[in-house]
C-alpha positions as CSV (number, residue, x, y, z in Angstrom):
1,M,-10.5,-4.0,13.2
2,V,-9.3,-3.4,9.7
3,T,-11.7,-2.6,6.9
4,P,-11.2,-2.1,3.1
5,N,-12.0,1.6,3.1
6,A,-12.5,4.6,5.3
7,R,-16.3,4.8,4.8
8,L,-16.8,1.3,6.3
9,A,-14.4,2.1,9.2
10,A,-16.3,5.3,10.0
11,A,-19.7,3.6,9.8
12,L,-18.6,0.8,12.1
13,A,-17.2,3.2,14.6
14,R,-20.4,5.2,14.5
15,D,-22.5,2.1,15.1
16,F,-20.3,1.2,18.0
17,N,-20.7,4.6,19.6
18,V,-24.5,4.6,19.1
19,A,-24.7,1.1,20.7
20,Q,-22.6,2.3,23.7
21,S,-24.8,5.4,24.1
22,A,-27.9,3.2,23.9
23,R,-26.6,1.2,26.8
24,G,-26.6,4.4,28.8
25,L,-22.9,4.9,28.9
26,T,-21.5,8.4,28.9
27,A,-17.9,7.5,28.2
28,W,-16.1,4.5,26.7
29,V,-12.9,3.6,25.0
30,A,-13.0,4.4,21.3
31,P,-12.8,1.4,19.0
32,D,-9.7,1.0,16.9
33,I,-11.3,0.6,13.5
34,V,-9.2,1.7,10.6
35,P,-9.0,1.2,6.8
36,Y,-6.3,-1.1,5.5
37,S,-4.2,1.7,4.0
38,A,-4.2,3.7,7.3
39,W,-3.4,0.5,9.3
40,L,-0.4,-0.1,7.0
41,A,0.8,3.5,7.3
42,R,0.5,3.2,11.1
43,A,2.5,0.0,11.1
44,Y,5.2,1.7,8.9
45,E,5.4,4.7,11.3
46,E,5.9,2.3,14.3
47,A,8.5,0.4,12.4
48,L,10.4,3.7,11.7
49,Q,10.7,4.2,15.4
50,A,12.3,0.8,16.0
51,E,16.1,0.8,16.5
52,G,18.4,-1.0,14.2
53,L,16.1,-1.0,11.2
54,D,17.0,0.7,7.9
55,L,13.6,1.2,6.3
56,P,13.2,3.2,3.1
57,L,11.2,6.4,3.3
58,L,7.6,6.1,2.3
59,L,6.6,8.4,-0.6
60,S,3.3,10.3,-0.3
61,P,0.9,9.8,-3.2
62,S,1.9,13.1,-4.7
63,Q,5.6,12.2,-4.5
64,E,4.8,8.8,-6.2
65,Q,3.0,10.7,-8.9
66,A,5.9,13.2,-9.4
67,L,8.4,10.3,-9.6
68,W,6.3,8.5,-12.2
69,E,6.1,11.8,-14.2
70,R,9.8,12.2,-14.0
71,I,10.5,8.6,-15.2
72,I,8.1,9.0,-18.1
73,H,9.6,12.4,-19.0
74,E,13.1,11.0,-18.9
75,A,12.0,8.1,-21.1
76,G,10.8,10.5,-23.8
77,G,7.2,10.6,-22.6
78,A,7.1,14.4,-23.0
79,M,5.9,13.6,-26.6
80,L,2.8,12.0,-25.2
81,L,-0.4,14.0,-25.4
82,A,-1.0,13.7,-21.7
83,P,2.2,12.6,-19.8
84,G,0.6,13.4,-16.4
85,R,-2.3,11.1,-17.2
86,A,0.1,8.4,-18.4
87,A,1.9,8.7,-15.1
88,T,-1.4,8.3,-13.2
89,L,-2.2,5.2,-15.2
90,A,1.3,3.8,-14.8
91,R,1.0,4.3,-11.0
92,E,-2.4,2.6,-10.9
93,A,-1.0,-0.4,-12.9
94,W,2.0,-0.6,-10.5
95,D,-0.4,-0.7,-7.6
96,L,-2.5,-3.5,-9.2
97,I,0.6,-5.5,-10.2
98,H,1.7,-5.5,-6.6
99,A,-1.7,-6.1,-5.1
100,W,-2.1,-9.2,-7.3
101,Q,1.6,-10.2,-7.0
102,L,2.3,-10.2,-10.7
103,G,5.6,-8.3,-10.7
104,G,7.8,-11.2,-11.6
105,R,5.5,-12.3,-14.4
106,L,5.5,-9.0,-16.4
107,A,7.9,-10.3,-18.9
108,D,5.9,-13.5,-19.5
109,F,3.1,-11.7,-21.3
110,P,3.1,-10.7,-25.0
111,A,3.3,-7.0,-25.1
112,G,2.2,-4.3,-27.5
113,E,3.8,-0.9,-27.6
114,D,2.0,0.5,-24.6
115,A,2.8,-2.5,-22.4
116,R,6.5,-2.4,-23.5
117,A,6.6,1.3,-22.6
118,F,5.0,0.6,-19.2
119,R,7.5,-2.3,-18.6
120,A,10.4,0.1,-19.2
121,W,8.9,2.8,-17.0
122,A,8.3,0.3,-14.2
123,H,11.9,-0.9,-14.3
124,A,13.2,2.7,-14.2
125,Y,10.8,3.5,-11.4
126,E,11.9,0.5,-9.4
127,R,15.6,1.4,-9.9
128,A,14.9,5.0,-8.9
129,T,13.2,4.0,-5.7
130,L,16.0,1.6,-4.8
131,R,18.7,4.2,-5.6
132,E,16.8,6.9,-3.6
133,R,16.0,4.6,-0.7
134,V,12.2,5.2,-0.9
135,T,9.2,3.0,-1.4
136,D,5.5,3.4,-2.2
137,R,2.2,2.2,-0.7
138,A,2.0,-0.5,-3.3
139,R,5.1,-2.3,-1.8
140,L,4.5,-1.3,1.8
141,P,3.1,-4.7,2.9
142,E,6.2,-6.4,1.5
143,W,8.5,-4.1,3.4
144,L,6.5,-4.6,6.6
145,R,6.6,-8.4,6.2
146,T,10.4,-8.2,6.2
147,V,10.5,-6.4,9.6
148,L,7.9,-8.7,11.3
149,P,10.6,-11.1,12.7
150,A,12.4,-8.1,14.2
151,G,9.4,-7.2,16.2
152,A,9.7,-3.7,14.8
153,W,6.0,-2.8,15.2
154,R,3.4,-3.5,17.9
155,R,1.0,-6.1,16.7
156,C,-2.4,-6.4,18.4
157,E,-3.5,-9.6,20.1
158,T,-6.6,-9.8,18.0
159,L,-7.0,-8.5,14.5
160,V,-10.4,-8.5,12.9
161,V,-10.5,-8.1,9.1
162,H,-14.0,-7.0,8.2
163,G,-15.8,-6.2,5.1
164,F,-13.4,-7.3,2.4
165,D,-15.3,-8.9,-0.5
166,L,-12.0,-10.4,-1.7
167,L,-8.6,-10.4,-0.2
168,K,-6.0,-9.7,-2.9
169,P,-3.0,-12.0,-2.9
170,Q,-0.7,-9.4,-1.4
171,Q,-3.2,-8.8,1.5
172,R,-3.7,-12.5,2.1
173,A,0.1,-13.0,2.2
174,F,0.5,-10.1,4.7
175,F,-2.3,-11.3,7.0
176,D,-0.9,-14.9,6.8
177,A,2.5,-13.6,7.8
178,L,0.9,-11.8,10.8
179,A,-0.8,-15.1,11.9
């Protein structure tokens, strides 16, 4: 079972354990209930173990932040009042762009100074990740979709997606690809 967050995953696992105990059981197989982000990370780790695949390395959140900070600094962002905060906001915008599959449409929107700066940083960030053969959590579903046909990671027979108020387009595309 995949949930939108760790809190719901833990609550569902706890409820399952309470129900098993109420049935008088003293031992049972623990349910596999994980948040979406952890499930993607697990799939990535399994794909890394597959032979013949050349996957980019997955950046940790702190590595992503450091790369955004470096990009902004190299683009003259040291003159900003809070370059670290700008990097955090750029990273959050990057995540949203990928979750809502808006990447190819960035140039379609009229842009003020801030949006033009972000666009330049995003292009530099993307070039840097390609050059360094790394990726981030925002693009992880796209990378995993590319290795699905190779059978690079073990898919379960049944996948329950539970508790999502709304599936973002990237999530929907990924679940559709699994089906």
